[in-house]
């Protein structure tokens, strides 16, 4: 298998550390540099927890892409930085695999246009855990039979965006198969603002942020005399890495942007 040269942005982050380890330990992947906002010009091996991983650190993503010319960028940073990195990567012919969440429909449209203009692939996946993809697919199946549904997503308290990309994606998939509907009592009033959560096409989404959590989601369907709960839990960040690996391999064969891991797994 041809070696894929990879740059990881956000290597000191919780997801970034797992991604560096994945790339470093995968035979046909080669870590060629990292993009971080500190330690410019140093070797990653001089940073705590990366002993023996001797690749350059760049704070300037543009310079990194120009000098290193990687095949793939894995971005696990923050929404604003991730968007900038993905755009720059495509501009320089580098295929982005983005796990960073918080991209809007407009961001996706702009990046799709860029990827297609360059004729190269991009993968943006708000959730790289295969179990979470199955949860979304099962929720879409259930929505054909249960039209009343609410989503509760639970994450660690350092997460910057709410609701989670996975919750929005789940609501999108559900609204593709159920007729638009305003749920609850027509005269329902919130006596405390936000009590009923955010809504996507009439589907309430509730975001819980607590220390100790990683990434969890429940999709609760209610019907006449019955309820169905579909739940997925990521207990550690290694749970996301099989999806990252598959995305890096797949993005090399694409010539457009694919949003969502469900569109690249069989
Ligand atoms: P994190 O621990 O806060 O890591 C983010 C990292 O990005 C930090 O090391 C931060 O550096 C770095 N960073 C900030 N600005 C940067 C810049 N300009 N250049 C390079 N690096 C920069 O967050 P996390 O939990 O790893 O999550 C990262 C992203 O992945 C979030 O958007 C999260 O929602 C998403 N996520 C996705 C999945 C998925 O399956 N797709 C799963 C979990 C999380 P500092 O330490 O200096 O701030």
Short mmCIF file of C-alpha atoms and ligand atoms in Angstrom, two decimals:
data_model
loop_
_atom_site.label_atom_id
_atom_site.label_comp_id
_atom_site.label_asym_id
_atom_site.label_seq_id
_atom_site.Cartn_x
_atom_site.Cartn_y
_atom_site.Cartn_z
CA UNK A 1 0.00 0.00 0.00
CA UNK A 2 1.32 3.47 -0.92
CA UNK A 3 2.46 5.52 2.08
CA UNK A 4 0.17 8.47 2.95
CA UNK A 5 1.98 11.52 4.33
CA UNK A 6 -0.04 13.10 7.11
CA UNK A 7 0.03 16.35 9.10
CA UNK A 8 -1.93 16.55 12.37
CA UNK A 9 -3.24 19.92 13.57
CA UNK A 10 -3.91 20.17 17.31
CA UNK A 11 -1.42 17.47 18.41
CA UNK A 12 -1.45 18.41 22.12
CA UNK A 13 -5.26 18.18 22.33
CA UNK A 14 -7.12 15.14 23.64
CA UNK A 15 -8.12 13.97 20.14
CA UNK A 16 -4.90 15.20 18.52
CA UNK A 17 -2.74 13.02 20.81
CA UNK A 18 -4.71 9.92 19.80
CA UNK A 19 -4.41 10.90 16.12
CA UNK A 20 -0.63 11.39 16.36
CA UNK A 21 -0.35 7.96 17.96
CA UNK A 22 -2.59 6.42 15.27
CA UNK A 23 -0.57 7.91 12.40
CA UNK A 24 2.77 7.09 14.07
CA UNK A 25 1.73 3.46 14.60
CA UNK A 26 0.08 2.78 11.23
CA UNK A 27 2.46 1.17 8.78
CA UNK A 28 1.25 2.88 5.61
CA UNK A 29 0.84 6.31 7.26
CA UNK A 30 3.80 8.66 7.73
CA UNK A 31 3.56 11.58 10.17
CA UNK A 32 5.49 14.36 8.40
CA UNK A 33 4.72 17.42 10.59
CA UNK A 34 2.25 18.83 13.09
CA UNK A 35 0.52 22.21 13.27
CA UNK A 36 0.34 23.68 16.76
CA UNK A 37 0.05 27.17 18.10
CA UNK A 38 3.21 26.85 20.18
CA UNK A 39 6.77 25.44 19.83
CA UNK A 40 7.23 26.65 16.24
CA UNK A 41 10.30 25.09 14.61
CA UNK A 42 10.91 22.59 17.43
CA UNK A 43 10.66 18.83 17.07
CA UNK A 44 7.49 17.19 18.41
CA UNK A 45 9.78 14.82 20.32
CA UNK A 46 10.69 17.75 22.63
CA UNK A 47 7.05 18.05 23.78
CA UNK A 48 5.77 16.05 26.77
CA UNK A 49 4.29 12.72 25.76
CA UNK A 50 5.82 12.53 22.26
CA UNK A 51 9.26 11.03 22.96
CA UNK A 52 10.81 9.61 19.79
CA UNK A 53 8.36 11.27 17.38
CA UNK A 54 10.81 13.50 15.53
CA UNK A 55 8.74 15.67 13.17
CA UNK A 56 8.71 19.49 12.86
CA UNK A 57 6.13 21.69 14.55
CA UNK A 58 4.68 24.55 12.50
CA UNK A 59 2.53 27.34 13.93
CA UNK A 60 1.84 28.64 10.41
CA UNK A 61 -0.37 26.16 8.57
CA UNK A 62 0.24 27.80 5.20
CA UNK A 63 4.02 27.49 5.53
CA UNK A 64 3.58 23.88 6.63
CA UNK A 65 1.57 22.98 3.51
CA UNK A 66 4.01 24.82 1.23
CA UNK A 67 7.16 23.26 2.71
CA UNK A 68 6.02 19.76 3.71
CA UNK A 69 3.47 19.14 0.91
CA UNK A 70 1.56 16.44 2.82
CA UNK A 71 -1.14 14.28 1.26
CA UNK A 72 -3.59 14.65 4.15
CA UNK A 73 -4.31 17.07 7.00
CA UNK A 74 -6.06 15.67 10.08
CA UNK A 75 -7.61 18.62 11.91
CA UNK A 76 -8.66 18.29 15.55
CA UNK A 77 -8.57 21.87 16.79
CA UNK A 78 -11.33 24.42 17.34
CA UNK A 79 -14.19 25.40 14.99
CA UNK A 80 -12.67 28.70 13.80
CA UNK A 81 -9.16 27.28 13.36
CA UNK A 82 -10.45 24.08 11.74
CA UNK A 83 -12.33 26.02 9.07
CA UNK A 84 -9.27 28.10 8.25
CA UNK A 85 -7.03 25.01 8.12
CA UNK A 86 -9.44 23.07 5.89
CA UNK A 87 -9.69 25.97 3.45
CA UNK A 88 -5.92 26.48 3.32
CA UNK A 89 -5.31 22.75 2.93
CA UNK A 90 -7.62 22.53 -0.07
CA UNK A 91 -6.01 25.61 -1.56
CA UNK A 92 -2.63 23.85 -1.42
CA UNK A 93 -3.97 20.52 -2.73
CA UNK A 94 -3.86 18.84 0.71
CA UNK A 95 -6.84 16.60 1.50
CA UNK A 96 -8.45 17.54 4.82
CA UNK A 97 -9.86 14.95 7.23
CA UNK A 98 -11.66 17.10 9.77
CA UNK A 99 -12.94 15.86 13.11
CA UNK A 100 -13.28 19.37 14.49
CA UNK A 101 -16.97 20.12 15.00
CA UNK A 102 -18.99 23.31 14.62
CA UNK A 103 -19.07 23.63 10.81
CA UNK A 104 -22.24 25.24 9.39
CA UNK A 105 -24.05 24.34 6.16
CA UNK A 106 -22.49 27.45 4.58
CA UNK A 107 -18.98 26.30 5.63
CA UNK A 108 -19.64 22.88 4.12
CA UNK A 109 -20.93 24.40 0.87
CA UNK A 110 -17.85 26.65 0.55
CA UNK A 111 -15.44 23.78 1.26
CA UNK A 112 -17.28 21.45 -1.14
CA UNK A 113 -16.88 24.04 -3.88
CA UNK A 114 -13.17 24.37 -3.10
CA UNK A 115 -12.61 20.58 -3.05
CA UNK A 116 -14.44 20.12 -6.36
CA UNK A 117 -12.60 23.07 -7.88
CA UNK A 118 -9.32 21.34 -7.02
CA UNK A 119 -10.69 17.89 -7.87
CA UNK A 120 -9.53 16.43 -4.55
CA UNK A 121 -11.23 14.76 -1.59
CA UNK A 122 -12.15 16.03 1.86
CA UNK A 123 -13.84 14.28 4.76
CA UNK A 124 -15.60 16.16 7.54
CA UNK A 125 -17.00 13.86 10.20
CA UNK A 126 -18.57 15.22 13.39
CA UNK A 127 -18.28 11.73 14.86
CA UNK A 128 -15.62 9.16 13.96
CA UNK A 129 -17.04 6.43 16.24
CA UNK A 130 -18.60 3.62 14.21
CA UNK A 131 -21.13 2.92 17.01
CA UNK A 132 -22.32 6.53 16.83
CA UNK A 133 -22.89 6.18 13.08
CA UNK A 134 -25.00 3.07 13.71
CA UNK A 135 -26.96 4.99 16.39
CA UNK A 136 -27.77 7.66 13.79
CA UNK A 137 -28.77 5.07 11.18
CA UNK A 138 -30.98 3.19 13.68
CA UNK A 139 -32.58 6.50 14.72
CA UNK A 140 -33.38 7.26 11.07
CA UNK A 141 -34.96 3.79 10.70
CA UNK A 142 -37.05 4.26 13.87
CA UNK A 143 -38.26 7.73 12.78
CA UNK A 144 -40.33 6.13 10.02
CA UNK A 145 -42.49 4.51 12.71
CA UNK A 146 -42.18 7.01 15.59
CA UNK A 147 -42.57 10.65 14.55
CA UNK A 148 -42.07 12.15 18.05
CA UNK A 149 -38.45 12.27 19.06
CA UNK A 150 -36.06 14.23 21.26
CA UNK A 151 -32.26 14.12 21.29
CA UNK A 152 -30.13 14.43 24.41
CA UNK A 153 -26.39 14.76 23.78
CA UNK A 154 -23.94 14.65 26.68
CA UNK A 155 -20.30 15.76 26.51
CA UNK A 156 -17.37 16.81 28.70
CA UNK A 157 -17.52 20.40 29.93
CA UNK A 158 -14.59 21.61 27.78
CA UNK A 159 -16.54 21.21 24.55
CA UNK A 160 -16.84 24.58 22.76
CA UNK A 161 -19.86 24.07 20.50
CA UNK A 162 -23.45 23.16 21.32
CA UNK A 163 -25.40 21.29 20.20
CA UNK A 164 -22.91 18.63 19.10
CA UNK A 165 -22.38 18.01 15.39
CA UNK A 166 -23.63 14.45 15.95
CA UNK A 167 -26.92 15.69 17.43
CA UNK A 168 -27.50 18.03 14.48
CA UNK A 169 -26.59 15.29 12.03
CA UNK A 170 -29.00 12.88 13.76
CA UNK A 171 -31.79 15.46 13.53
CA UNK A 172 -30.99 16.02 9.84
CA UNK A 173 -31.20 12.28 9.12
CA UNK A 174 -34.49 11.99 11.01
CA UNK A 175 -36.04 14.99 9.28
CA UNK A 176 -35.24 13.38 5.91
CA UNK A 177 -37.73 10.57 6.65
CA UNK A 178 -40.42 12.12 8.85
CA UNK A 179 -42.83 14.89 7.91
CA UNK A 180 -42.05 18.28 9.49
CA UNK A 181 -43.76 18.44 12.84
CA UNK A 182 -44.00 20.76 15.84
CA UNK A 183 -43.90 18.46 18.84
CA UNK A 184 -45.47 18.89 22.27
CA UNK A 185 -48.61 20.84 23.17
CA UNK A 186 -49.45 23.62 20.67
CA UNK A 187 -49.81 26.08 23.55
CA UNK A 188 -46.68 24.95 25.37
CA UNK A 189 -44.81 27.89 27.01
CA UNK A 190 -41.34 27.93 28.54
CA UNK A 191 -41.43 29.49 32.02
CA UNK A 192 -37.63 29.26 32.05
CA UNK A 193 -36.06 30.14 28.69
CA UNK A 194 -34.36 27.16 27.01
CA UNK A 195 -36.25 24.55 29.03
CA UNK A 196 -37.37 22.73 25.87
CA UNK A 197 -33.91 22.88 24.31
CA UNK A 198 -32.93 23.96 20.81
CA UNK A 199 -34.97 22.71 17.85
CA UNK A 200 -34.01 21.40 14.43
CA UNK A 201 -37.02 21.04 12.14
CA UNK A 202 -39.21 20.68 15.23
CA UNK A 203 -36.94 18.10 16.93
CA UNK A 204 -35.82 19.27 20.41
CA UNK A 205 -32.08 18.88 21.11
CA UNK A 206 -30.76 19.12 24.68
CA UNK A 207 -27.05 19.56 25.43
CA UNK A 208 -25.55 18.38 28.73
CA UNK A 209 -21.98 19.43 29.66
CA UNK A 210 -20.35 17.75 32.67
CA UNK A 211 -16.80 16.88 33.72
CA UNK A 212 -16.10 13.15 33.51
CA UNK A 213 -18.16 12.61 30.36
CA UNK A 214 -16.61 11.99 26.92
CA UNK A 215 -19.27 11.81 24.16
CA UNK A 216 -22.71 10.27 24.62
CA UNK A 217 -26.10 10.57 22.96
CA UNK A 218 -29.63 9.31 23.50
CA UNK A 219 -32.34 9.49 20.88
CA UNK A 220 -35.70 8.97 22.57
CA UNK A 221 -38.79 8.15 20.54
CA UNK A 222 -42.26 8.26 22.09
CA UNK A 223 -45.33 6.50 20.71
CA UNK A 224 -48.70 5.36 21.92
CA UNK A 225 -47.98 3.42 25.14
CA UNK A 226 -44.32 2.85 24.26
CA UNK A 227 -40.92 4.51 24.04
CA UNK A 228 -37.72 3.53 22.28
CA UNK A 229 -34.31 4.78 23.41
CA UNK A 230 -31.21 4.42 21.22
CA UNK A 231 -28.01 5.27 23.07
CA UNK A 232 -24.33 5.39 22.20
CA UNK A 233 -21.38 6.05 24.54
CA UNK A 234 -17.76 6.80 23.70
CA UNK A 235 -15.84 5.97 26.88
CA UNK A 236 -12.45 7.11 25.56
CA UNK A 237 -11.02 8.94 22.55
CA UNK A 238 -9.48 5.79 21.10
CA UNK A 239 -13.09 4.93 20.12
CA UNK A 240 -12.81 7.54 17.33
CA UNK A 241 -9.56 6.35 15.76
CA UNK A 242 -10.80 3.52 13.51
CA UNK A 243 -12.99 6.15 11.82
CA UNK A 244 -10.03 8.54 11.44
CA UNK A 245 -7.93 5.77 9.87
CA UNK A 246 -10.68 4.83 7.40
CA UNK A 247 -11.19 8.51 6.52
CA UNK A 248 -7.48 9.08 5.79
CA UNK A 249 -7.45 6.03 3.50
CA UNK A 250 -10.72 6.99 1.78
CA UNK A 251 -10.01 10.69 1.29
CA UNK A 252 -7.17 9.75 -1.08
CA UNK A 253 -9.72 8.21 -3.47
CA UNK A 254 -12.32 10.99 -3.37
CA UNK A 255 -12.71 14.04 -5.60
CA UNK A 256 -15.32 15.88 -3.55
CA UNK A 257 -16.17 16.60 0.07
CA UNK A 258 -17.91 13.88 2.03
CA UNK A 259 -19.69 14.95 5.20
CA UNK A 260 -20.29 12.21 7.76
CA UNK A 261 -18.54 8.88 8.30
CA UNK A 262 -21.81 7.10 7.45
CA UNK A 263 -21.22 8.07 3.82
CA UNK A 264 -17.92 6.22 3.63
CA UNK A 265 -18.59 3.08 5.67
CA UNK A 266 -20.27 0.16 3.90
P1 LIG B 1 -8.82 19.93 22.91
O1 LIG B 1 -8.30 18.89 23.84
O2 LIG B 1 -9.20 21.27 23.45
O3 LIG B 1 -7.76 20.12 21.74
C1 LIG B 1 -7.80 21.15 20.80
C2 LIG B 1 -6.37 21.47 20.44
O4 LIG B 1 -6.34 22.41 19.38
C3 LIG B 1 -5.60 22.08 21.62
O5 LIG B 1 -4.38 21.40 21.78
C4 LIG B 1 -5.38 23.52 21.15
O6 LIG B 1 -4.19 24.09 21.66
C5 LIG B 1 -5.27 23.28 19.65
N1 LIG B 1 -5.33 24.53 18.90
C6 LIG B 1 -6.04 25.65 19.15
N2 LIG B 1 -5.75 26.60 18.24
C7 LIG B 1 -4.84 26.05 17.40
C8 LIG B 1 -4.14 26.52 16.27
N3 LIG B 1 -4.31 27.77 15.83
N4 LIG B 1 -3.29 25.68 15.65
C9 LIG B 1 -3.10 24.45 16.07
N5 LIG B 1 -3.70 23.93 17.17
C10 LIG B 1 -4.56 24.74 17.81
O7 LIG B 1 -10.13 19.39 22.14
P2 LIG B 1 -10.46 17.88 21.73
O8 LIG B 1 -11.34 17.26 22.75
O9 LIG B 1 -9.22 17.19 21.30
O10 LIG B 1 -11.40 18.15 20.46
C11 LIG B 1 -10.89 18.78 19.29
C12 LIG B 1 -12.02 18.92 18.28
O11 LIG B 1 -12.46 17.62 17.89
C13 LIG B 1 -13.27 19.63 18.83
O12 LIG B 1 -13.86 20.39 17.82
C14 LIG B 1 -14.19 18.48 19.22
O13 LIG B 1 -15.56 18.84 19.21
C15 LIG B 1 -13.86 17.51 18.11
N6 LIG B 1 -14.15 16.10 18.39
C16 LIG B 1 -14.51 15.36 17.31
C17 LIG B 1 -14.75 14.03 17.45
C18 LIG B 1 -15.10 13.24 16.21
O14 LIG B 1 -15.31 12.03 16.32
N7 LIG B 1 -15.17 13.87 15.05
C19 LIG B 1 -14.62 13.42 18.68
C20 LIG B 1 -14.24 14.18 19.79
C21 LIG B 1 -14.00 15.53 19.61
P3 LIG B 1 -4.14 24.72 23.16
O15 LIG B 1 -3.97 23.54 24.05
O16 LIG B 1 -2.94 25.60 23.13
O17 LIG B 1 -5.43 25.43 23.36
#
